[in-house]
XYZ file of C-alpha atoms in Angstrom:
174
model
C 40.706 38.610 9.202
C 38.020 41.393 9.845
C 37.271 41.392 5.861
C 37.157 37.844 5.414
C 34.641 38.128 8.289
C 32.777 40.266 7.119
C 32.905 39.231 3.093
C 31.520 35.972 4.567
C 28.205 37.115 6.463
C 27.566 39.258 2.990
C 27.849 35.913 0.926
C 25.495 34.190 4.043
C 22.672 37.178 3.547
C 22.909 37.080 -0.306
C 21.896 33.616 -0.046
C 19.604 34.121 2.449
C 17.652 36.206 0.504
C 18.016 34.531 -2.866
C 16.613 31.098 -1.381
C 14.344 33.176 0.512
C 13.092 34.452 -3.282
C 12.877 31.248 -4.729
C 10.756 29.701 -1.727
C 8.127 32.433 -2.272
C 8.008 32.484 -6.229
C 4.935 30.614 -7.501
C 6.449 27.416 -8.947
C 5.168 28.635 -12.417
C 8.029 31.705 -12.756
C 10.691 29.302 -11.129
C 10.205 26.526 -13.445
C 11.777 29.089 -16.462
C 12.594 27.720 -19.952
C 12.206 23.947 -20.312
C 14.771 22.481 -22.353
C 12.440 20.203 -24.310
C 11.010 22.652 -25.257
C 7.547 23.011 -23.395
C 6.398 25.876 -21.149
C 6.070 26.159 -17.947
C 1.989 24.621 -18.181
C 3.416 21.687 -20.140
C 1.842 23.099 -23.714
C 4.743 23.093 -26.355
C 6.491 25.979 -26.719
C 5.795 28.453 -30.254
C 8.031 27.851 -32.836
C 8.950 24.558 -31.118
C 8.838 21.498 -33.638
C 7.228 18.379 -33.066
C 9.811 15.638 -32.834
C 8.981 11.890 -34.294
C 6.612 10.107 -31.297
C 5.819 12.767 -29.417
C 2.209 13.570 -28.978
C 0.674 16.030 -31.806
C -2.254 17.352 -28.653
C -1.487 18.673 -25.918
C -4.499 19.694 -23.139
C -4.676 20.823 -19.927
C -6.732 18.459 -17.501
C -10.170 19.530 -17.208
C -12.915 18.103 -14.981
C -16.868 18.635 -15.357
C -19.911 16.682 -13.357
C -23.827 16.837 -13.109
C -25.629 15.283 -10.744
C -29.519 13.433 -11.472
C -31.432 15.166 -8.541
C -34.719 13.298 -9.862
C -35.798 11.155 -6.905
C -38.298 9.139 -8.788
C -35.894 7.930 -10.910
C -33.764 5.073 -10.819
C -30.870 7.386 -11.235
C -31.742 9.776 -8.231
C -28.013 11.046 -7.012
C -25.985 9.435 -9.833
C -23.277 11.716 -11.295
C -21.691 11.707 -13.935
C -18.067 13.151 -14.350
C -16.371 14.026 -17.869
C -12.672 14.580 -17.793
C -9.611 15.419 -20.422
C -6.222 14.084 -19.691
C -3.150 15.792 -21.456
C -3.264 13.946 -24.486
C -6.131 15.407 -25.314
C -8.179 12.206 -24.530
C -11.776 12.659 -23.044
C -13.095 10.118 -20.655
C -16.567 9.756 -18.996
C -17.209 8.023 -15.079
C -20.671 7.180 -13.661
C -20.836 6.471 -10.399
C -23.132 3.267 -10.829
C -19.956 1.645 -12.103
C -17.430 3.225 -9.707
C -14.043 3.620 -11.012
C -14.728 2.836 -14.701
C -13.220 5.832 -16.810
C -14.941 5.176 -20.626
C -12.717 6.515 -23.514
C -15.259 8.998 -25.366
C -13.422 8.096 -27.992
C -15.246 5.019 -28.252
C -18.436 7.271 -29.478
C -18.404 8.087 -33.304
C -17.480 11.803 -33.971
C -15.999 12.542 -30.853
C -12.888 14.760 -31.590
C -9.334 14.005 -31.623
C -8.114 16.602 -29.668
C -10.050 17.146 -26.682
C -9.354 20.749 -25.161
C -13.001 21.163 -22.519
C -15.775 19.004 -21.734
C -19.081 19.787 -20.164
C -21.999 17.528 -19.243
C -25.765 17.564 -18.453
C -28.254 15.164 -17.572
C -31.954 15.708 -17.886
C -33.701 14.877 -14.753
C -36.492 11.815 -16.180
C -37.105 8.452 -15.999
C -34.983 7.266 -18.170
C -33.402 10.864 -19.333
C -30.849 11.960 -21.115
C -26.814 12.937 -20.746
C -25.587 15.502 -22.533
C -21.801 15.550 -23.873
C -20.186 18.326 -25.070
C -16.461 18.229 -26.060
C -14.224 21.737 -27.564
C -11.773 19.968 -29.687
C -8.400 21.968 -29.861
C -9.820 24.017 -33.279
C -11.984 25.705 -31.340
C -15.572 23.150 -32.576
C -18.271 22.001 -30.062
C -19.127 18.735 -30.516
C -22.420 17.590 -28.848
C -23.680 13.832 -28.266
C -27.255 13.084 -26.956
C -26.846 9.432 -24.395
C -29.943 7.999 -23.637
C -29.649 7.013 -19.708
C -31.540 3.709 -18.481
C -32.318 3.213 -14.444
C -30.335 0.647 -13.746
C -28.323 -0.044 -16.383
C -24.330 1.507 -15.387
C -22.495 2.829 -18.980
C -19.828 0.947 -19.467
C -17.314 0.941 -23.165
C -20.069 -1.462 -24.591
C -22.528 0.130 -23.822
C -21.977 4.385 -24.225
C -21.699 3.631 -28.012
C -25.023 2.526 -28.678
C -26.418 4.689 -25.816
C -25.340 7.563 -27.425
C -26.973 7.001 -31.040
C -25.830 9.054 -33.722
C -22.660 9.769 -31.812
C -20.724 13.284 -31.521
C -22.118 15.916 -34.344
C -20.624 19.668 -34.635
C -22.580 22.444 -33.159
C -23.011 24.496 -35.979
C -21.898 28.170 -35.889
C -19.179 27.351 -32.857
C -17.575 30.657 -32.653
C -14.322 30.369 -33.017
C-alpha cells in the first residue's frame, strides 16, 4: 500500500510541474508544429505547398499613424492610420470619417502583397499624405494624396486624391 502511495504523489508532482511548464512557456514555443502546415506566427511553413484556395500572401498585421499638428489648418489633429491585415491587404482610416477602413488597393500601383506601411502628412493648408507600402518582394511603393480641409477620404475619393497612384521607389534595397 506504502508504494502505491507513494508511486501516486510522484505521478501528482510530475504533473505538477509539467502544467506548471506549460503555464509559463510563451504561447509561441507551446503552440509547436501546426498541422496545416503554418508556423507558430501564422506564415506558411518552408517547403510547405500552397493548396488550391488558400491565400498566396501571407502578412503579419502592421499598424502606422501621423497626426496633422497644423492648427491653421482645417485638418489640425486629424490622423491618419495605415494598416495591413494578413492577407496582405493595406487599408487607410482618417479620423474625419471615423470607422471607414479604405482598401489601398483601390489606388493604381499599390502592391499585391502588402508586408509594412508607413504614412506622413505634411503640415499645410491643404497638404499632403504620404503612403508608403513594402510589398512582400522587398519594393517601396510611394503615393503622394493631396489632403483638402474638410473634405474626409473616402473609396471615391483616395483614388483621385492620390493622382498618379503608387510608383516604385527606385533603388529599394532589397
Amino acid at each position: 500500500m506504502r508504494k502505491l502511495t507513494w508511486a501516486a504523489r510522484g505521478v501528482a508532482a510530475v504533473s505538477g510541474a509539467m502544467l506548471l511548464g506549460a503555464l509559463a512557456m510563451p504561447a509561441a514555443a507551446a503552440h509547436g508544429p501546426d498541422p496545416k502546415g503554418k508556423t507558430s506566427k501564422g506564415q506558411p511553413a518552408k517547403g510547405t505547398p500552397v493548396r488550391p484556395g488558400t491565400p498566396r500572401c501571407t502578412s503579419e498585421r502592421e499598424v502606422s499613424s501621423t497626426v496633422v499638428d497644423y492648427t491653421d489648418s482645417g485638418l489640425s489633429e486629424t490622423v491618419f492610420r495605415t494598416a495591413t491585415d494578413r492577407q496582405g491587404h493595406a487599408f487607410l482610416n482618417d479620423t474625419r470619417n471615423p470607422g471607414v477602413w479604405i482598401n489601398l488597393a483601390l489606388i493604381p500601383g499599390a502592391p499585391t502583397c502588402v508586408q509594412h506601411t508607413s504614412v506622413s502628412v505634411t503640415d499645410e493648408d491643404p497638404g499632403n499624405l504620404y503612403i508608403t507600402l513594402v510589398a512582400s518582394d522587398g519594393t517601396h511603393h510611394h503615393a503622394q494624396c493631396a489632403t483638402a480641409s474638410g473634405t474626409p477620404f473616402t473609396p471615391a475619393t483616395l483614388p483621385a486624391a492620390c493622382g498618379v497612384g503608387f510608383t516604385p521607389i527606385p533603388g529599394t534595397p532589397v
